Coordinates of C-alpha atoms in Angstrom, one line a residue:
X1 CA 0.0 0.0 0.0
X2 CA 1.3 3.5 -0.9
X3 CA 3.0 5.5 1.8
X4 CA 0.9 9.3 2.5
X5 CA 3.5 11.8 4.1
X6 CA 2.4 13.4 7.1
X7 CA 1.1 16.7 6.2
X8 CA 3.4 19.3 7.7
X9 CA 2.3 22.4 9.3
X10 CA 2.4 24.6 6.5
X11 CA -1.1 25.8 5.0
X12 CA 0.0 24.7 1.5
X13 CA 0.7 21.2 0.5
X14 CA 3.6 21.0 -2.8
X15 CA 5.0 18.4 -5.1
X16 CA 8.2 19.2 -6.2
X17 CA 7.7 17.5 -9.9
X18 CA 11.3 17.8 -10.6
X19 CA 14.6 17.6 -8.6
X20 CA 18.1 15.8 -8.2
X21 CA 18.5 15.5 -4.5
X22 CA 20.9 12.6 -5.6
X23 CA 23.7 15.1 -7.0
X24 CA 26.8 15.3 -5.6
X25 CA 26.9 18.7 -4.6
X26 CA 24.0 17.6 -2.0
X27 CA 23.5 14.1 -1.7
X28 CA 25.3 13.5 1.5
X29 CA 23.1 16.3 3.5
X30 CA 19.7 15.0 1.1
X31 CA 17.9 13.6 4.2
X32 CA 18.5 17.9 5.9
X33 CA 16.8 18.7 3.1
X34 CA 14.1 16.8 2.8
X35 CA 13.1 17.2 6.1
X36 CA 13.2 21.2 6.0
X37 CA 10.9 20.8 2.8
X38 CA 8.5 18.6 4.5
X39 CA 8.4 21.3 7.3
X40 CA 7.4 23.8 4.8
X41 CA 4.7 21.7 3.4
X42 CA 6.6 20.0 0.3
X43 CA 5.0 16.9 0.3
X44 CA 6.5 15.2 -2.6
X45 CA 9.9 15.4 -4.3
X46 CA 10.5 13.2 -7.8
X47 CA 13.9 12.8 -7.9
X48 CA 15.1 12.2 -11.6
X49 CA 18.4 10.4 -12.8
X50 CA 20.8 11.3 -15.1
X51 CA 22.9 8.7 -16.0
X52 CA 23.9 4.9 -15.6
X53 CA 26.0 6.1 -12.5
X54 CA 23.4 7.5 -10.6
X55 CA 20.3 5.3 -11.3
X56 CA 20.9 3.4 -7.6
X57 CA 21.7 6.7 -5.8
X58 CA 17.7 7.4 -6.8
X59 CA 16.8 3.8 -6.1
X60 CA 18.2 4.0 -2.4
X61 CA 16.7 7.3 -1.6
X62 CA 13.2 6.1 -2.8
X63 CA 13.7 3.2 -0.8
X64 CA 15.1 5.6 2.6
X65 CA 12.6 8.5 2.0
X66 CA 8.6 7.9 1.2
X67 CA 8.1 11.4 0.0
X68 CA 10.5 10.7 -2.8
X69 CA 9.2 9.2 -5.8
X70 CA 12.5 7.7 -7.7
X71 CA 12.8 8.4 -12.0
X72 CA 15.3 7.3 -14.0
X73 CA 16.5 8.2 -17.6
X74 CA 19.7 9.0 -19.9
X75 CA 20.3 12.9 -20.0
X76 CA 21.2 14.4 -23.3
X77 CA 24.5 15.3 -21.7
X78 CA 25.7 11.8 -20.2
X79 CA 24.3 10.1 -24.2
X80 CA 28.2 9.9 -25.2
X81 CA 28.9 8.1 -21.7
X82 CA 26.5 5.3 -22.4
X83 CA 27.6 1.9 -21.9
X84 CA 26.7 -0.6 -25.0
X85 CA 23.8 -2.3 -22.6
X86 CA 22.3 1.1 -21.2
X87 CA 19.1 0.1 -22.1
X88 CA 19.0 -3.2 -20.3
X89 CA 20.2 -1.6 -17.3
X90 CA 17.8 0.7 -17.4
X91 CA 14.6 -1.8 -18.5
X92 CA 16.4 -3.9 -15.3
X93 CA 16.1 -0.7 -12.8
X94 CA 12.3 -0.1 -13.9
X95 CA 11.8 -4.0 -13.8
X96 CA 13.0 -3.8 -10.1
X97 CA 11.2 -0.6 -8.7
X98 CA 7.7 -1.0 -9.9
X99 CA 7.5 2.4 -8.5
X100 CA 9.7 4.6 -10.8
X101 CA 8.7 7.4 -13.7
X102 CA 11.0 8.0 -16.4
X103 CA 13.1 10.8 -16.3
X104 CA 15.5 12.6 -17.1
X105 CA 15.8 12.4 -20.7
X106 CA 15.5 14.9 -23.7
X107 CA 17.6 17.1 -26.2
X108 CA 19.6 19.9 -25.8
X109 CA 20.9 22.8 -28.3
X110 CA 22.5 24.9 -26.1
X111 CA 26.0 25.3 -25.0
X112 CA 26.5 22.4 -23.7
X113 CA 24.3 20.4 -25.8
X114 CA 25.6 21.4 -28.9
X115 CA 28.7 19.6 -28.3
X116 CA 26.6 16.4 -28.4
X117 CA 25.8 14.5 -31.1
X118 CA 22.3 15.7 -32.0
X119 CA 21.5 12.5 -34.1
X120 CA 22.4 10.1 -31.2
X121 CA 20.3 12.8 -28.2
X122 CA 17.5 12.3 -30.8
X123 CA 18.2 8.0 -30.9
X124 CA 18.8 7.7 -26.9
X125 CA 15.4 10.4 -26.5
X126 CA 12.8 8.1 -28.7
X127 CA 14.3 5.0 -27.4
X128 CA 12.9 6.3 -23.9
X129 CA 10.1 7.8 -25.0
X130 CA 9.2 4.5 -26.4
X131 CA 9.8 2.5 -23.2
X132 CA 7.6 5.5 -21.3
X133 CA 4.5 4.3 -23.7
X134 CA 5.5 0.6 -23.2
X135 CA 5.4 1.0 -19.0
X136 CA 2.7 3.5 -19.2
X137 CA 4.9 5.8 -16.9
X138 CA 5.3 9.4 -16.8
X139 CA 8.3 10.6 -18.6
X140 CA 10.4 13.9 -17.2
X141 CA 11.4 15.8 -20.3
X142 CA 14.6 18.3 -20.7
X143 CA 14.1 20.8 -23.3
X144 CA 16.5 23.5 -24.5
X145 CA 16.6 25.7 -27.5
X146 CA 14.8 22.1 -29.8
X147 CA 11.3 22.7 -29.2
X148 CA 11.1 22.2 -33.0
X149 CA 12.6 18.9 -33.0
X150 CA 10.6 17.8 -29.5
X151 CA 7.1 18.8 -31.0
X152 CA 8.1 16.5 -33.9
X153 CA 9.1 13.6 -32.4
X154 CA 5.8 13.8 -29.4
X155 CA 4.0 14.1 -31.9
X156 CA 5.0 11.1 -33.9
X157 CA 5.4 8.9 -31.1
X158 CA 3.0 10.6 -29.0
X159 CA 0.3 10.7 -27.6
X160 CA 1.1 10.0 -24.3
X161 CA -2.0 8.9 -22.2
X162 CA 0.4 8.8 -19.3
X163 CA 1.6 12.4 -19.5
X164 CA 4.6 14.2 -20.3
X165 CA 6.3 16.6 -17.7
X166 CA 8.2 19.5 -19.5
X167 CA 10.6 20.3 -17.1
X168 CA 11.9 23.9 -16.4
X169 CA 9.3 25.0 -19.6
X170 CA 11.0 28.1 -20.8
X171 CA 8.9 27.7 -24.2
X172 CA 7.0 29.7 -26.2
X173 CA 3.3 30.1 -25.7
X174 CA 2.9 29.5 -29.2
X175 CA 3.6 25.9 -28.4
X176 CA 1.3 25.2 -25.3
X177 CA -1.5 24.0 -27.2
X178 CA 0.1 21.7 -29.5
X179 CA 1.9 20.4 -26.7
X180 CA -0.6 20.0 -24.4
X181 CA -3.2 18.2 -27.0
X182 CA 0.3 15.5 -26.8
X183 CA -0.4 15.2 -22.9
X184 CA 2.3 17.3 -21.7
X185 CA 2.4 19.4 -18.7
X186 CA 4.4 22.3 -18.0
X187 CA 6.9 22.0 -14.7
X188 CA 7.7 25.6 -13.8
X189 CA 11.5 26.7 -11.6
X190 CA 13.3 29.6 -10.6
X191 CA 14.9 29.2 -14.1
X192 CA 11.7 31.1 -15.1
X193 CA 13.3 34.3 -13.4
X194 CA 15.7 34.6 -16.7
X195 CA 12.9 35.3 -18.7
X196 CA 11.4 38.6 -19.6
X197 CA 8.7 39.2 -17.3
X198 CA 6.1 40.4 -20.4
X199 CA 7.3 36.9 -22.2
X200 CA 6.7 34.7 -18.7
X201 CA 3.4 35.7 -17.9
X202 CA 1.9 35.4 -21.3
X203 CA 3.1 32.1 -21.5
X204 CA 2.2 31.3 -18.1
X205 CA -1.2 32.5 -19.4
X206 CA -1.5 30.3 -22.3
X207 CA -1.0 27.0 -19.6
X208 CA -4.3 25.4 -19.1
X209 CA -4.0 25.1 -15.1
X210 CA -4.7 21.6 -15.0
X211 CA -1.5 21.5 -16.7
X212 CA 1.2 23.7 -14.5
X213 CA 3.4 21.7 -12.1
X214 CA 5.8 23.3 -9.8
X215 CA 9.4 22.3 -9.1
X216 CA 13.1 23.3 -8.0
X217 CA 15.6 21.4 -10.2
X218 CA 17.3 21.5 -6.7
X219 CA 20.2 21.8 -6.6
X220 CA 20.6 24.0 -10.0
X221 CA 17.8 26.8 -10.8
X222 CA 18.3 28.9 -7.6
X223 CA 15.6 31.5 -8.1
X224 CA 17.1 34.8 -8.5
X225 CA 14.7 37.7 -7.5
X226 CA 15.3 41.3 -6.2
X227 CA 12.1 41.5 -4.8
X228 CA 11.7 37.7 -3.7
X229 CA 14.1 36.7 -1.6
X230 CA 15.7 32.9 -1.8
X231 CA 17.8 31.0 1.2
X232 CA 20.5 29.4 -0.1
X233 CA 21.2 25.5 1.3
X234 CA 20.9 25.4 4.8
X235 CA 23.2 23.0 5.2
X236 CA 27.0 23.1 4.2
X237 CA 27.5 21.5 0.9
X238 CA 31.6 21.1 1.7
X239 CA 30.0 18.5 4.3
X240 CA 28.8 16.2 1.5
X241 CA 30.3 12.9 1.5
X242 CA 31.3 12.8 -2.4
X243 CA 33.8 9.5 -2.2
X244 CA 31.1 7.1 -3.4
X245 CA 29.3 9.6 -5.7
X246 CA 29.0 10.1 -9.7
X247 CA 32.5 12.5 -10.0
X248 CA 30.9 13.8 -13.3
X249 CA 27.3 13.9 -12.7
X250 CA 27.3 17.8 -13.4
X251 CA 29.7 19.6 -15.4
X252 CA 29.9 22.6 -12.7
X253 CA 29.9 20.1 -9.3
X254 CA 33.6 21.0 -8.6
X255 CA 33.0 24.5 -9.0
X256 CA 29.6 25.3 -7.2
X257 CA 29.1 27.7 -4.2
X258 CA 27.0 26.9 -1.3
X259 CA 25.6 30.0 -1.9
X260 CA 24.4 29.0 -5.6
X261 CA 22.8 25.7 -4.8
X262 CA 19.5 25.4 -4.6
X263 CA 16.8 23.2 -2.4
X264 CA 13.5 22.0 -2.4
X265 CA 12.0 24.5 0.5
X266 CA 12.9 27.1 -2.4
X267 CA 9.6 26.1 -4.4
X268 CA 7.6 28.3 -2.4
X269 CA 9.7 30.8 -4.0
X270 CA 9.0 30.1 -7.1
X271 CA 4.7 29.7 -6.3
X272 CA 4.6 33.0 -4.6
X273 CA 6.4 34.2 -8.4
X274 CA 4.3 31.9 -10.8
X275 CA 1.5 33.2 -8.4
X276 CA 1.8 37.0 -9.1
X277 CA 2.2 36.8 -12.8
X278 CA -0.8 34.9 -13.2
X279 CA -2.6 36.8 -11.0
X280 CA -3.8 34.2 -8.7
X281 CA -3.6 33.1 -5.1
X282 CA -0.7 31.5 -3.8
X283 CA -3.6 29.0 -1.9
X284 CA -4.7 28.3 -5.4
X285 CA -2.2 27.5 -7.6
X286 CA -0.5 25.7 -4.7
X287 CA -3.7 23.8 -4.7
X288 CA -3.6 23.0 -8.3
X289 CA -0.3 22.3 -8.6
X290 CA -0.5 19.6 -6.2
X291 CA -3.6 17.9 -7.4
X292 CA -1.8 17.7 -10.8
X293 CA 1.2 15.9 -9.8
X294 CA -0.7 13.9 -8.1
X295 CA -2.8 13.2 -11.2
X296 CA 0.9 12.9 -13.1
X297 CA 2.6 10.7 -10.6
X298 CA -0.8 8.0 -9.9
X299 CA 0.3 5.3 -12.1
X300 CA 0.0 1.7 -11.2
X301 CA 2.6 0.9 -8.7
X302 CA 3.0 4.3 -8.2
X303 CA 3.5 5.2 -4.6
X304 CA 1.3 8.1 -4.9
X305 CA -2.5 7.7 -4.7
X306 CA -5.2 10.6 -5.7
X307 CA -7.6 9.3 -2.8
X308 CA -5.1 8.6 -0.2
X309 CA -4.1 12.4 -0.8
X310 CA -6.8 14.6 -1.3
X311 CA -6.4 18.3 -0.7

């Protein structure tokens, strides 16, 4: 039977629909927080893999922490790093946690990305996409500067009865519609903050709000805000324990400042923003957003139940 977290204190219940609390930088002090989330009323953390190397860092902390819901996939990034059985390791890892969405996986024209192989990002992305329809899981989605090419490539493989989760959607709003009529929702961060303000709110506008999700991409995506201030981790990333982790599970790991990571308890940052340029409550679209990764996340062996969680 699935596991309900205690509700915390807070008058808001969230799901943070996206995050990699299995990342070097914060791995070792994961558990801290977690448990300052769940004090603010984060209910709900996916945590998303990124790699062949990191896939049992998720499984573990599914397995330690109830509030986490595990994902695995192949990042665009790590695609050249993939061992000649990736695939079976991963069908293996979803075979084994009945429990697991897929994610993260995508394709990625930006600077990093670009030094990628496009034509094997586009091979290791369908191939995923595929198994997602075949397990009738949710799939995480990474996105940047190939809308084009994603639209495409939903579309032919698509539709997805078991929903799509465009993480960090920094898209047009041009594209909502076509997107959405695929069975994609859009996962909103404090990488939102980089847009203009005019562009962010009309395409906040265009997201039907049983589509909008929430998350941190914790630790990356630190919300930056003049007039919304953000806590950096609360806990000393130097502490982390990094002899048994991924040493390239993020390009900038070795180079990060504890006061540029991010951390769960940040979403309510990035509600009280989402909040004010659509113009609703914070009590609402926490509301919404919650009931919708719920929605997202209830799949069969899912540990998350709609009934067992009801606002």
């Amino acid at each position: 039977m699935a596991q309900t977290p205690a509700r915390a204190a807070s008058a808001v219940r969230l799901f943070d629909a996206h995050c990699h609390l299995q990342d070097p930088r914060v791995a070792a002090v994961a558990p801290a927080l977690i448990r300052a989330a769940a004090a603010s009323g984060v209910a709900r953390f996916a945590v998303n893999g990124t790699s062949e190397k990191d896939w049992h860092l998720v499984k573990q902390m599914a397995v330690d922490h109830p509030a986490v819901v595990p994902c695995f996939g192949l990042h665009p990034w790590w695609v050249p790093e993939r061992s000649p059985d990736w695939m079976d390791s991963l069908r293996r890892f979803f075979s084994e946690t009945p429990e697991a969405a897929v994610g993260e996986i995508g394709l990625d024209k930006g600077s990093h990305g670009k030094t990628i192989d496009f034509g094997e990002q586009v091979e290791v992305f369908r191939r995923q996409l595929e198994l997602a329809k075949e397990l009738e899981r949710p799939v995480s989605v990474h996105c940047v500067r190939a809308f084009g090419d994603l639209l495409e490539i939903l579309t032919e493989i698509g539709p997805f009865p078991a929903g799509v989760l465009l993480h960090s959607y920094l898209g047009s709003a041009e594209m909502v519609s076509g997107l959405a009529n695929l069975g994609c929702y859009f996962s909103l961060s404090g990488f939102l903050t980089s847009m203009k303000t005019t562009k962010a709110k009309k395409m906040l506008k265009s997201i039907p709000l049983d589509r909008i999700l929430l998350e941190t991409d914790a630790p990356d995506a630190l919300p930056k805000l003049d007039n919304f201030p953000v806590s950096p981790i609360p806990v000393h990333a130097s502490n982390a324990d990094t002899e048994n982790q991924p040493k390239d599970s993020d390009p900038q790991a070795a180079t990060a400042s504890n006061e540029s990571l991010n951390h769960p308890a940040n979403i309510h940052i990035v509600l009280k923003y989402v909040a004010s340029l659509l113009e609703i409550s914070e009590a609402e679209l926490a509301e919404v957003s919650y009931k919708n990764a719920i929605k997202l996340f209830s799949y069969p062996g899912s540990k998350v139940h709609p009934e067992a969680e009801a606002i």
